Amino acid sequence: MAREEDRICKEYFDQPDRFSDLVNYTLYQGREVTKPSDFKELDPVRSEVFGPDNSYEILIDNLKELSLKEDDRNIYVMIGLESQGYHDETMVVRAMKAKALLYTYQLREKVKPLKPVIIIVLNLTGDKWKSPVTLKSMFEKEYLDKFGYLIDDVSYVLLDVKEDSEIPKGLLKTDLELLLNCLKYSGNDEKLEDYIEKEKGFNSLDDITFKLINKLSVLDVEIKKEGGKINMWPAVKQMKEESFNSGADYGALKFADKMVNSNILTIDQAARELNLTVEEYLAAVKNLKK
């Protein structure tokens, strides 16, 4: 991902409640196995874990240590998250390098027993994930038939939310639900718009969540912040109500032009909400100002 998108994704999932939500959904089918207080943050860029010669920045975005209670004792696992905005055929190898660095660090620190390392890849491309998830899937059948039992497999856990994915309402405890559903409908503009317009969570969206969704180009929204929150769709709803109540295109067009001039709506959004092409919208606004 681009550096700015990396920074936003890292900041978003640095929040323990969102990271816990992601882990529960991805690894435990939504069951509340982990809670935010179970995670200890390990900075994958600045931490001593990697040392000056092993910058982890190109491998992974977020890294946390999870502590779970099991039989009256704590068991530990390291969980890394890579928020991936493009299809990367080397993702398996990157996951392998990440795991190798973390196991090497544990051995160097004489950690016994070793803490397992799990890498989660969140597909943010907007398309179905196309890259290999396991190392063995990258070999031809002839090699697997001959040497398969000698080849160590490496894999990562893929979170690939598509339109046929089911995210039961209330399963997630944070606004991660909004992000995943935007990804789910990213290929269907009509369903995406309908979801955003009906979902109340979008009327008071955290700044970082808005930035992440907007940066990923899942949405094309330019709405100003109010009181630390972002109201994304009231302008669209108001424009539709204006059109309905006026009984004429003039009122809706005038209001749309006002929203565009105030940088609350883009021209594309205004045209779409009036069921016009951009060319038709611009021509109508030109006539309006005569």
mmCIF file of N, CA, C and O in Angstrom, residues 127-218:
data_model
loop_
_atom_site.group_PDB
_atom_site.id
_atom_site.type_symbol
_atom_site.label_atom_id
_atom_site.label_comp_id
_atom_site.label_asym_id
_atom_site.label_seq_id
_atom_site.Cartn_x
_atom_site.Cartn_y
_atom_site.Cartn_z
ATOM 1 N N ASP A 127 -11.333 -6.258 -4.854
ATOM 2 C CA ASP A 127 -11.553 -7.425 -5.714
ATOM 3 C C ASP A 127 -11.274 -8.693 -4.924
ATOM 4 O O ASP A 127 -10.642 -8.667 -3.868
ATOM 5 N N LYS A 128 -11.740 -9.814 -5.461
ATOM 6 C CA LYS A 128 -11.432 -11.094 -4.838
ATOM 7 C C LYS A 128 -9.920 -11.300 -4.846
ATOM 8 O O LYS A 128 -9.254 -11.024 -5.833
ATOM 9 N N TRP A 129 -9.376 -11.788 -3.735
ATOM 10 C CA TRP A 129 -7.936 -11.963 -3.580
ATOM 11 C C TRP A 129 -7.405 -12.956 -4.603
ATOM 12 O O TRP A 129 -7.934 -14.055 -4.747
ATOM 13 N N LYS A 130 -6.352 -12.572 -5.321
ATOM 14 C CA LYS A 130 -5.848 -13.384 -6.429
ATOM 15 C C LYS A 130 -4.502 -14.042 -6.134
ATOM 16 O O LYS A 130 -4.015 -14.829 -6.942
ATOM 17 N N SER A 131 -3.885 -13.703 -5.022
ATOM 18 C CA SER A 131 -2.531 -14.177 -4.752
ATOM 19 C C SER A 131 -2.545 -15.463 -3.935
ATOM 20 O O SER A 131 -3.499 -15.728 -3.200
ATOM 21 N N PRO A 132 -1.494 -16.277 -4.035
ATOM 22 C CA PRO A 132 -1.434 -17.546 -3.285
ATOM 23 C C PRO A 132 -1.482 -17.294 -1.778
ATOM 24 O O PRO A 132 -0.907 -16.331 -1.279
ATOM 25 N N VAL A 133 -2.157 -18.196 -1.086
ATOM 26 C CA VAL A 133 -2.267 -18.107 0.368
ATOM 27 C C VAL A 133 -1.309 -19.090 1.040
ATOM 28 O O VAL A 133 -0.935 -18.907 2.189
ATOM 29 N N THR A 134 -0.915 -20.141 0.317
ATOM 30 C CA THR A 134 0.024 -21.121 0.858
ATOM 31 C C THR A 134 1.235 -21.252 -0.062
ATOM 32 O O THR A 134 1.132 -21.055 -1.279
ATOM 33 N N LEU A 135 2.363 -21.615 0.509
ATOM 34 C CA LEU A 135 3.578 -21.782 -0.279
ATOM 35 C C LEU A 135 3.457 -22.964 -1.234
ATOM 36 O O LEU A 135 3.878 -22.891 -2.396
ATOM 37 N N LYS A 136 2.866 -24.056 -0.775
ATOM 38 C CA LYS A 136 2.774 -25.255 -1.608
ATOM 39 C C LYS A 136 1.934 -25.018 -2.861
ATOM 40 O O LYS A 136 2.148 -25.670 -3.888
ATOM 41 N N SER A 137 0.982 -24.096 -2.793
ATOM 42 C CA SER A 137 0.143 -23.820 -3.966
ATOM 43 C C SER A 137 0.935 -23.141 -5.077
ATOM 44 O O SER A 137 0.445 -23.032 -6.211
ATOM 45 N N MET A 138 2.164 -22.725 -4.795
ATOM 46 C CA MET A 138 2.990 -22.054 -5.790
ATOM 47 C C MET A 138 3.872 -23.032 -6.567
ATOM 48 O O MET A 138 4.558 -22.635 -7.507
ATOM 49 N N PHE A 139 3.855 -24.310 -6.158
ATOM 50 C CA PHE A 139 4.637 -25.326 -6.865
ATOM 51 C C PHE A 139 3.764 -26.082 -7.855
ATOM 52 O O PHE A 139 2.552 -26.239 -7.640
ATOM 53 N N GLU A 140 4.362 -26.558 -8.933
ATOM 54 C CA GLU A 140 3.629 -27.380 -9.886
ATOM 55 C C GLU A 140 3.380 -28.765 -9.294
ATOM 56 O O GLU A 140 4.108 -29.229 -8.402
ATOM 57 N N LYS A 141 2.351 -29.432 -9.821
ATOM 58 C CA LYS A 141 1.935 -30.726 -9.286
ATOM 59 C C LYS A 141 3.072 -31.741 -9.316
ATOM 60 O O LYS A 141 3.238 -32.541 -8.387
ATOM 61 N N GLU A 142 3.881 -31.711 -10.379
ATOM 62 C CA GLU A 142 4.962 -32.680 -10.502
ATOM 63 C C GLU A 142 5.943 -32.573 -9.342
ATOM 64 O O GLU A 142 6.439 -33.574 -8.824
ATOM 65 N N TYR A 143 6.216 -31.343 -8.922
ATOM 66 C CA TYR A 143 7.142 -31.130 -7.812
ATOM 67 C C TYR A 143 6.514 -31.593 -6.491
ATOM 68 O O TYR A 143 7.204 -32.164 -5.640
ATOM 69 N N LEU A 144 5.231 -31.333 -6.353
ATOM 70 C CA LEU A 144 4.557 -31.762 -5.128
ATOM 71 C C LEU A 144 4.475 -33.281 -5.053
ATOM 72 O O LEU A 144 4.633 -33.879 -3.977
ATOM 73 N N ASP A 145 4.216 -33.911 -6.195
ATOM 74 C CA ASP A 145 4.153 -35.374 -6.217
ATOM 75 C C ASP A 145 5.505 -35.978 -5.840
ATOM 76 O O ASP A 145 5.572 -37.012 -5.166
ATOM 77 N N LYS A 146 6.586 -35.343 -6.290
ATOM 78 C CA LYS A 146 7.918 -35.887 -6.076
ATOM 79 C C LYS A 146 8.502 -35.499 -4.721
ATOM 80 O O LYS A 146 9.114 -36.323 -4.034
ATOM 81 N N PHE A 147 8.294 -34.231 -4.337
ATOM 82 C CA PHE A 147 8.978 -33.727 -3.142
ATOM 83 C C PHE A 147 8.014 -33.151 -2.091
ATOM 84 O O PHE A 147 8.473 -32.589 -1.092
ATOM 85 N N GLY A 148 6.717 -33.286 -2.320
ATOM 86 C CA GLY A 148 5.733 -32.622 -1.462
ATOM 87 C C GLY A 148 5.893 -32.899 0.014
ATOM 88 O O GLY A 148 5.755 -32.002 0.860
ATOM 89 N N TYR A 149 6.238 -34.155 0.350
ATOM 90 C CA TYR A 149 6.366 -34.508 1.765
ATOM 91 C C TYR A 149 7.598 -33.878 2.407
ATOM 92 O O TYR A 149 7.716 -33.835 3.641
ATOM 93 N N LEU A 150 8.508 -33.371 1.589
ATOM 94 C CA LEU A 150 9.725 -32.721 2.099
ATOM 95 C C LEU A 150 9.595 -31.201 2.143
ATOM 96 O O LEU A 150 10.424 -30.525 2.753
ATOM 97 N N ILE A 151 8.573 -30.669 1.484
ATOM 98 C CA ILE A 151 8.413 -29.218 1.378
ATOM 99 C C ILE A 151 7.621 -28.703 2.583
ATOM 100 O O ILE A 151 6.484 -29.132 2.816
ATOM 101 N N ASP A 152 8.237 -27.810 3.332
ATOM 102 C CA ASP A 152 7.529 -27.191 4.452
ATOM 103 C C ASP A 152 6.552 -26.151 3.912
ATOM 104 O O ASP A 152 6.931 -25.268 3.141
ATOM 105 N N ASP A 153 5.297 -26.251 4.334
ATOM 106 C CA ASP A 153 4.308 -25.280 3.871
ATOM 107 C C ASP A 153 4.296 -24.058 4.786
ATOM 108 O O ASP A 153 4.603 -24.143 5.975
ATOM 109 N N VAL A 154 3.988 -22.921 4.194
ATOM 110 C CA VAL A 154 3.834 -21.663 4.921
ATOM 111 C C VAL A 154 2.539 -21.033 4.448
ATOM 112 O O VAL A 154 2.193 -21.122 3.255
ATOM 113 N N SER A 155 1.817 -20.407 5.348
ATOM 114 C CA SER A 155 0.550 -19.794 4.956
ATOM 115 C C SER A 155 0.264 -18.577 5.823
ATOM 116 O O SER A 155 0.946 -18.319 6.818
ATOM 117 N N TYR A 156 -0.735 -17.823 5.420
ATOM 118 C CA TYR A 156 -1.263 -16.740 6.231
ATOM 119 C C TYR A 156 -2.773 -16.867 6.252
ATOM 120 O O TYR A 156 -3.368 -17.612 5.456
ATOM 121 N N VAL A 157 -3.416 -16.183 7.170
ATOM 122 C CA VAL A 157 -4.877 -16.217 7.281
ATOM 123 C C VAL A 157 -5.435 -15.046 6.479
ATOM 124 O O VAL A 157 -5.102 -13.882 6.739
ATOM 125 N N LEU A 158 -6.252 -15.338 5.494
ATOM 126 C CA LEU A 158 -6.795 -14.303 4.608
ATOM 127 C C LEU A 158 -8.188 -13.882 5.060
ATOM 128 O O LEU A 158 -9.067 -14.716 5.265
ATOM 129 N N LEU A 159 -8.379 -12.581 5.210
ATOM 130 C CA LEU A 159 -9.714 -12.024 5.433
ATOM 131 C C LEU A 159 -10.138 -11.338 4.144
ATOM 132 O O LEU A 159 -9.661 -10.251 3.810
ATOM 133 N N ASP A 160 -11.009 -11.997 3.407
ATOM 134 C CA ASP A 160 -11.419 -11.542 2.076
ATOM 135 C C ASP A 160 -12.936 -11.400 2.075
ATOM 136 O O ASP A 160 -13.662 -12.366 1.862
ATOM 137 N N VAL A 161 -13.426 -10.204 2.350
ATOM 138 C CA VAL A 161 -14.864 -9.969 2.465
ATOM 139 C C VAL A 161 -15.431 -9.602 1.101
ATOM 140 O O VAL A 161 -15.049 -8.589 0.514
ATOM 141 N N LYS A 162 -16.332 -10.418 0.592
ATOM 142 C CA LYS A 162 -16.967 -10.145 -0.690
ATOM 143 C C LYS A 162 -18.482 -10.097 -0.518
ATOM 144 O O LYS A 162 -19.010 -10.315 0.570
ATOM 145 N N GLU A 163 -19.196 -9.835 -1.613
ATOM 146 C CA GLU A 163 -20.632 -9.580 -1.525
ATOM 147 C C GLU A 163 -21.417 -10.757 -0.974
ATOM 148 O O GLU A 163 -22.467 -10.589 -0.362
ATOM 149 N N ASP A 164 -20.923 -11.984 -1.177
ATOM 150 C CA ASP A 164 -21.643 -13.150 -0.672
ATOM 151 C C ASP A 164 -21.252 -13.493 0.767
ATOM 152 O O ASP A 164 -21.700 -14.481 1.328
ATOM 153 N N SER A 165 -20.377 -12.675 1.374
ATOM 154 C CA SER A 165 -19.992 -12.897 2.767
ATOM 155 C C SER A 165 -21.108 -12.418 3.690
ATOM 156 O O SER A 165 -21.750 -11.405 3.426
ATOM 157 N N GLU A 166 -21.308 -13.131 4.767
ATOM 158 C CA GLU A 166 -22.328 -12.745 5.722
ATOM 159 C C GLU A 166 -21.666 -12.175 6.969
ATOM 160 O O GLU A 166 -20.831 -12.814 7.591
ATOM 161 N N ILE A 167 -22.025 -10.950 7.334
ATOM 162 C CA ILE A 167 -21.568 -10.344 8.575
ATOM 163 C C ILE A 167 -22.824 -10.027 9.387
ATOM 164 O O ILE A 167 -23.436 -8.963 9.210
ATOM 165 N N PRO A 168 -23.249 -10.948 10.251
ATOM 166 C CA PRO A 168 -24.479 -10.723 11.025
ATOM 167 C C PRO A 168 -24.431 -9.410 11.791
ATOM 168 O O PRO A 168 -23.412 -9.057 12.379
ATOM 169 N N LYS A 169 -25.541 -8.695 11.781
ATOM 170 C CA LYS A 169 -25.629 -7.415 12.474
ATOM 171 C C LYS A 169 -25.335 -7.602 13.956
ATOM 172 O O LYS A 169 -25.890 -8.479 14.604
ATOM 173 N N GLY A 170 -24.433 -6.774 14.483
ATOM 174 C CA GLY A 170 -24.106 -6.843 15.899
ATOM 175 C C GLY A 170 -23.008 -7.824 16.246
ATOM 176 O O GLY A 170 -22.592 -7.897 17.403
ATOM 177 N N LEU A 171 -22.530 -8.593 15.263
ATOM 178 C CA LEU A 171 -21.465 -9.558 15.534
ATOM 179 C C LEU A 171 -20.177 -8.847 15.932
ATOM 180 O O LEU A 171 -19.473 -9.268 16.851
ATOM 181 N N LEU A 172 -19.868 -7.742 15.235
ATOM 182 C CA LEU A 172 -18.682 -6.958 15.536
ATOM 183 C C LEU A 172 -19.055 -5.837 16.510
ATOM 184 O O LEU A 172 -20.154 -5.289 16.446
ATOM 185 N N LYS A 173 -18.118 -5.506 17.381
ATOM 186 C CA LYS A 173 -18.406 -4.556 18.450
ATOM 187 C C LYS A 173 -17.962 -3.129 18.120
ATOM 188 O O LYS A 173 -18.265 -2.202 18.867
ATOM 189 N N THR A 174 -17.223 -2.954 17.034
ATOM 190 C CA THR A 174 -16.673 -1.646 16.684
ATOM 191 C C THR A 174 -17.136 -1.244 15.286
ATOM 192 O O THR A 174 -17.878 -1.983 14.618
ATOM 193 N N ASP A 175 -16.631 -0.081 14.813
ATOM 194 C CA ASP A 175 -16.983 0.366 13.465
ATOM 195 C C ASP A 175 -16.254 -0.428 12.382
ATOM 196 O O ASP A 175 -16.369 -0.104 11.200
ATOM 197 N N LEU A 176 -15.513 -1.473 12.777
ATOM 198 C CA LEU A 176 -14.948 -2.395 11.787
ATOM 199 C C LEU A 176 -16.052 -2.992 10.924
ATOM 200 O O LEU A 176 -15.842 -3.289 9.751
ATOM 201 N N GLU A 177 -17.235 -3.143 11.504
ATOM 202 C CA GLU A 177 -18.381 -3.657 10.750
ATOM 203 C C GLU A 177 -18.685 -2.767 9.541
ATOM 204 O O GLU A 177 -18.974 -3.260 8.443
ATOM 205 N N LEU A 178 -18.596 -1.445 9.720
ATOM 206 C CA LEU A 178 -18.862 -0.505 8.624
ATOM 207 C C LEU A 178 -17.813 -0.659 7.528
ATOM 208 O O LEU A 178 -18.145 -0.681 6.340
ATOM 209 N N LEU A 179 -16.550 -0.767 7.933
ATOM 210 C CA LEU A 179 -15.465 -0.904 6.963
ATOM 211 C C LEU A 179 -15.611 -2.192 6.160
ATOM 212 O O LEU A 179 -15.508 -2.180 4.926
ATOM 213 N N LEU A 180 -15.857 -3.308 6.845
ATOM 214 C CA LEU A 180 -15.959 -4.601 6.152
ATOM 215 C C LEU A 180 -17.169 -4.643 5.222
ATOM 216 O O LEU A 180 -17.101 -5.207 4.133
ATOM 217 N N ASN A 181 -18.275 -4.032 5.631
ATOM 218 C CA ASN A 181 -19.447 -4.023 4.759
ATOM 219 C C ASN A 181 -19.246 -3.113 3.558
ATOM 220 O O ASN A 181 -19.772 -3.379 2.475
ATOM 221 N N CYS A 182 -18.482 -2.038 3.714
ATOM 222 C CA CYS A 182 -18.142 -1.202 2.554
ATOM 223 C C CYS A 182 -17.310 -2.012 1.565
ATOM 224 O O CYS A 182 -17.501 -1.919 0.351
ATOM 225 N N LEU A 183 -16.379 -2.811 2.079
ATOM 226 C CA LEU A 183 -15.594 -3.694 1.206
ATOM 227 C C LEU A 183 -16.494 -4.735 0.557
ATOM 228 O O LEU A 183 -16.343 -5.066 -0.615
ATOM 229 N N LYS A 184 -17.439 -5.222 1.323
ATOM 230 C CA LYS A 184 -18.363 -6.246 0.827
ATOM 231 C C LYS A 184 -19.150 -5.747 -0.384
ATOM 232 O O LYS A 184 -19.364 -6.478 -1.349
ATOM 233 N N TYR A 185 -19.571 -4.488 -0.355
ATOM 234 C CA TYR A 185 -20.387 -3.924 -1.437
ATOM 235 C C TYR A 185 -19.575 -3.067 -2.404
ATOM 236 O O TYR A 185 -20.152 -2.340 -3.211
ATOM 237 N N SER A 186 -18.247 -3.144 -2.329
ATOM 238 C CA SER A 186 -17.420 -2.237 -3.120
ATOM 239 C C SER A 186 -17.614 -2.402 -4.625
ATOM 240 O O SER A 186 -17.341 -1.481 -5.388
ATOM 241 N N GLY A 187 -18.095 -3.569 -5.070
ATOM 242 C CA GLY A 187 -18.304 -3.775 -6.492
ATOM 243 C C GLY A 187 -19.722 -3.499 -6.944
ATOM 244 O O GLY A 187 -20.065 -3.706 -8.106
ATOM 245 N N ASN A 188 -20.564 -3.042 -6.024
ATOM 246 C CA ASN A 188 -21.970 -2.807 -6.349
ATOM 247 C C ASN A 188 -22.364 -1.429 -5.815
ATOM 248 O O ASN A 188 -22.729 -1.281 -4.648
ATOM 249 N N ASP A 189 -22.277 -0.409 -6.664
ATOM 250 C CA ASP A 189 -22.518 0.971 -6.230
ATOM 251 C C ASP A 189 -23.898 1.155 -5.620
ATOM 252 O O ASP A 189 -24.067 1.881 -4.641
ATOM 253 N N GLU A 190 -24.909 0.494 -6.208
ATOM 254 C CA GLU A 190 -26.277 0.666 -5.729
ATOM 255 C C GLU A 190 -26.439 0.127 -4.308
ATOM 256 O O GLU A 190 -27.007 0.790 -3.435
ATOM 257 N N LYS A 191 -25.918 -1.076 -4.062
ATOM 258 C CA LYS A 191 -26.020 -1.661 -2.727
ATOM 259 C C LYS A 191 -25.168 -0.896 -1.724
ATOM 260 O O LYS A 191 -25.560 -0.742 -0.561
ATOM 261 N N LEU A 192 -24.001 -0.426 -2.178
ATOM 262 C CA LEU A 192 -23.124 0.337 -1.292
ATOM 263 C C LEU A 192 -23.803 1.621 -0.854
ATOM 264 O O LEU A 192 -23.822 1.963 0.336
ATOM 265 N N GLU A 193 -24.374 2.352 -1.798
ATOM 266 C CA GLU A 193 -25.049 3.610 -1.466
ATOM 267 C C GLU A 193 -26.238 3.362 -0.550
ATOM 268 O O GLU A 193 -26.470 4.099 0.417
ATOM 269 N N ASP A 194 -26.993 2.290 -0.832
ATOM 270 C CA ASP A 194 -28.161 1.963 -0.012
ATOM 271 C C ASP A 194 -27.739 1.630 1.417
ATOM 272 O O ASP A 194 -28.376 2.059 2.384
ATOM 273 N N TYR A 195 -26.651 0.869 1.541
ATOM 274 C CA TYR A 195 -26.156 0.494 2.871
ATOM 275 C C TYR A 195 -25.724 1.722 3.660
ATOM 276 O O TYR A 195 -26.075 1.885 4.839
ATOM 277 N N ILE A 196 -24.968 2.595 3.022
ATOM 278 C CA ILE A 196 -24.447 3.779 3.706
ATOM 279 C C ILE A 196 -25.579 4.715 4.112
ATOM 280 O O ILE A 196 -25.561 5.312 5.192
ATOM 281 N N GLU A 197 -26.583 4.824 3.253
ATOM 282 C CA GLU A 197 -27.673 5.746 3.538
ATOM 283 C C GLU A 197 -28.541 5.249 4.694
ATOM 284 O O GLU A 197 -29.068 6.036 5.476
ATOM 285 N N LYS A 198 -28.656 3.920 4.838
ATOM 286 C CA LYS A 198 -29.535 3.364 5.875
ATOM 287 C C LYS A 198 -28.813 3.109 7.194
ATOM 288 O O LYS A 198 -29.446 3.067 8.246
ATOM 289 N N GLU A 199 -27.504 2.911 7.150
ATOM 290 C CA GLU A 199 -26.748 2.572 8.355
ATOM 291 C C GLU A 199 -26.469 3.823 9.182
ATOM 292 O O GLU A 199 -25.755 4.734 8.759
ATOM 293 N N LYS A 200 -27.017 3.870 10.392
ATOM 294 C CA LYS A 200 -26.910 5.065 11.234
ATOM 295 C C LYS A 200 -25.473 5.359 11.649
ATOM 296 O O LYS A 200 -25.138 6.506 11.951
ATOM 297 N N GLY A 201 -24.623 4.345 11.689
ATOM 298 C CA GLY A 201 -23.242 4.544 12.107
ATOM 299 C C GLY A 201 -22.496 5.548 11.253
ATOM 300 O O GLY A 201 -21.531 6.171 11.716
ATOM 301 N N PHE A 202 -22.940 5.741 10.012
ATOM 302 C CA PHE A 202 -22.255 6.680 9.124
ATOM 303 C C PHE A 202 -22.589 8.132 9.435
ATOM 304 O O PHE A 202 -21.971 9.039 8.885
ATOM 305 N N ASN A 203 -23.574 8.367 10.299
ATOM 306 C CA ASN A 203 -23.921 9.735 10.655
ATOM 307 C C ASN A 203 -23.007 10.304 11.729
ATOM 308 O O ASN A 203 -23.053 11.497 12.016
ATOM 309 N N SER A 204 -22.194 9.461 12.344
ATOM 310 C CA SER A 204 -21.249 9.935 13.367
ATOM 311 C C SER A 204 -20.017 9.048 13.326
ATOM 312 O O SER A 204 -19.781 8.238 14.214
ATOM 313 N N LEU A 205 -19.265 9.201 12.260
ATOM 314 C CA LEU A 205 -18.144 8.316 11.982
ATOM 315 C C LEU A 205 -16.853 8.917 12.523
ATOM 316 O O LEU A 205 -16.586 10.099 12.347
ATOM 317 N N ASP A 206 -16.045 8.083 13.202
ATOM 318 C CA ASP A 206 -14.746 8.549 13.685
ATOM 319 C C ASP A 206 -13.888 9.031 12.525
ATOM 320 O O ASP A 206 -13.953 8.503 11.422
ATOM 321 N N ASP A 207 -13.057 10.018 12.821
ATOM 322 C CA ASP A 207 -12.210 10.637 11.805
ATOM 323 C C ASP A 207 -11.327 9.612 11.106
ATOM 324 O O ASP A 207 -11.235 9.582 9.876
ATOM 325 N N ILE A 208 -10.664 8.740 11.875
ATOM 326 C CA ILE A 208 -9.729 7.788 11.281
ATOM 327 C C ILE A 208 -10.461 6.763 10.410
ATOM 328 O O ILE A 208 -9.951 6.331 9.380
ATOM 329 N N THR A 209 -11.689 6.395 10.806
ATOM 330 C CA THR A 209 -12.471 5.452 10.009
ATOM 331 C C THR A 209 -12.867 6.077 8.687
ATOM 332 O O THR A 209 -12.775 5.456 7.627
ATOM 333 N N PHE A 210 -13.294 7.328 8.744
ATOM 334 C CA PHE A 210 -13.636 8.050 7.521
ATOM 335 C C PHE A 210 -12.426 8.139 6.598
ATOM 336 O O PHE A 210 -12.520 7.884 5.395
ATOM 337 N N LYS A 211 -11.274 8.509 7.160
ATOM 338 C CA LYS A 211 -10.072 8.653 6.348
ATOM 339 C C LYS A 211 -9.699 7.338 5.677
ATOM 340 O O LYS A 211 -9.303 7.315 4.504
ATOM 341 N N LEU A 212 -9.826 6.238 6.425
ATOM 342 C CA LEU A 212 -9.460 4.937 5.871
ATOM 343 C C LEU A 212 -10.394 4.543 4.741
ATOM 344 O O LEU A 212 -9.950 4.154 3.651
ATOM 345 N N ILE A 213 -11.690 4.641 4.966
ATOM 346 C CA ILE A 213 -12.663 4.265 3.933
ATOM 347 C C ILE A 213 -12.501 5.161 2.708
ATOM 348 O O ILE A 213 -12.497 4.698 1.565
ATOM 349 N N ASN A 214 -12.323 6.448 2.932
ATOM 350 C CA ASN A 214 -12.196 7.386 1.825
ATOM 351 C C ASN A 214 -10.881 7.186 1.074
ATOM 352 O O ASN A 214 -10.832 7.251 -0.153
ATOM 353 N N LYS A 215 -9.784 6.907 1.798
ATOM 354 C CA LYS A 215 -8.467 6.729 1.181
ATOM 355 C C LYS A 215 -8.438 5.480 0.320
ATOM 356 O O LYS A 215 -7.739 5.422 -0.703
ATOM 357 N N LEU A 216 -9.203 4.466 0.716
ATOM 358 C CA LEU A 216 -9.227 3.227 -0.039
ATOM 359 C C LEU A 216 -10.101 3.338 -1.285
ATOM 360 O O LEU A 216 -10.245 2.374 -2.037
ATOM 361 N N SER A 217 -10.708 4.523 -1.475
ATOM 362 C CA SER A 217 -11.562 4.781 -2.646
ATOM 363 C C SER A 217 -12.769 3.860 -2.692
ATOM 364 O O SER A 217 -13.329 3.610 -3.754
ATOM 365 N N VAL A 218 -13.147 3.335 -1.528
ATOM 366 C CA VAL A 218 -14.400 2.579 -1.467
ATOM 367 C C VAL A 218 -15.566 3.536 -1.680
ATOM 368 O O VAL A 218 -16.572 3.209 -2.266
#
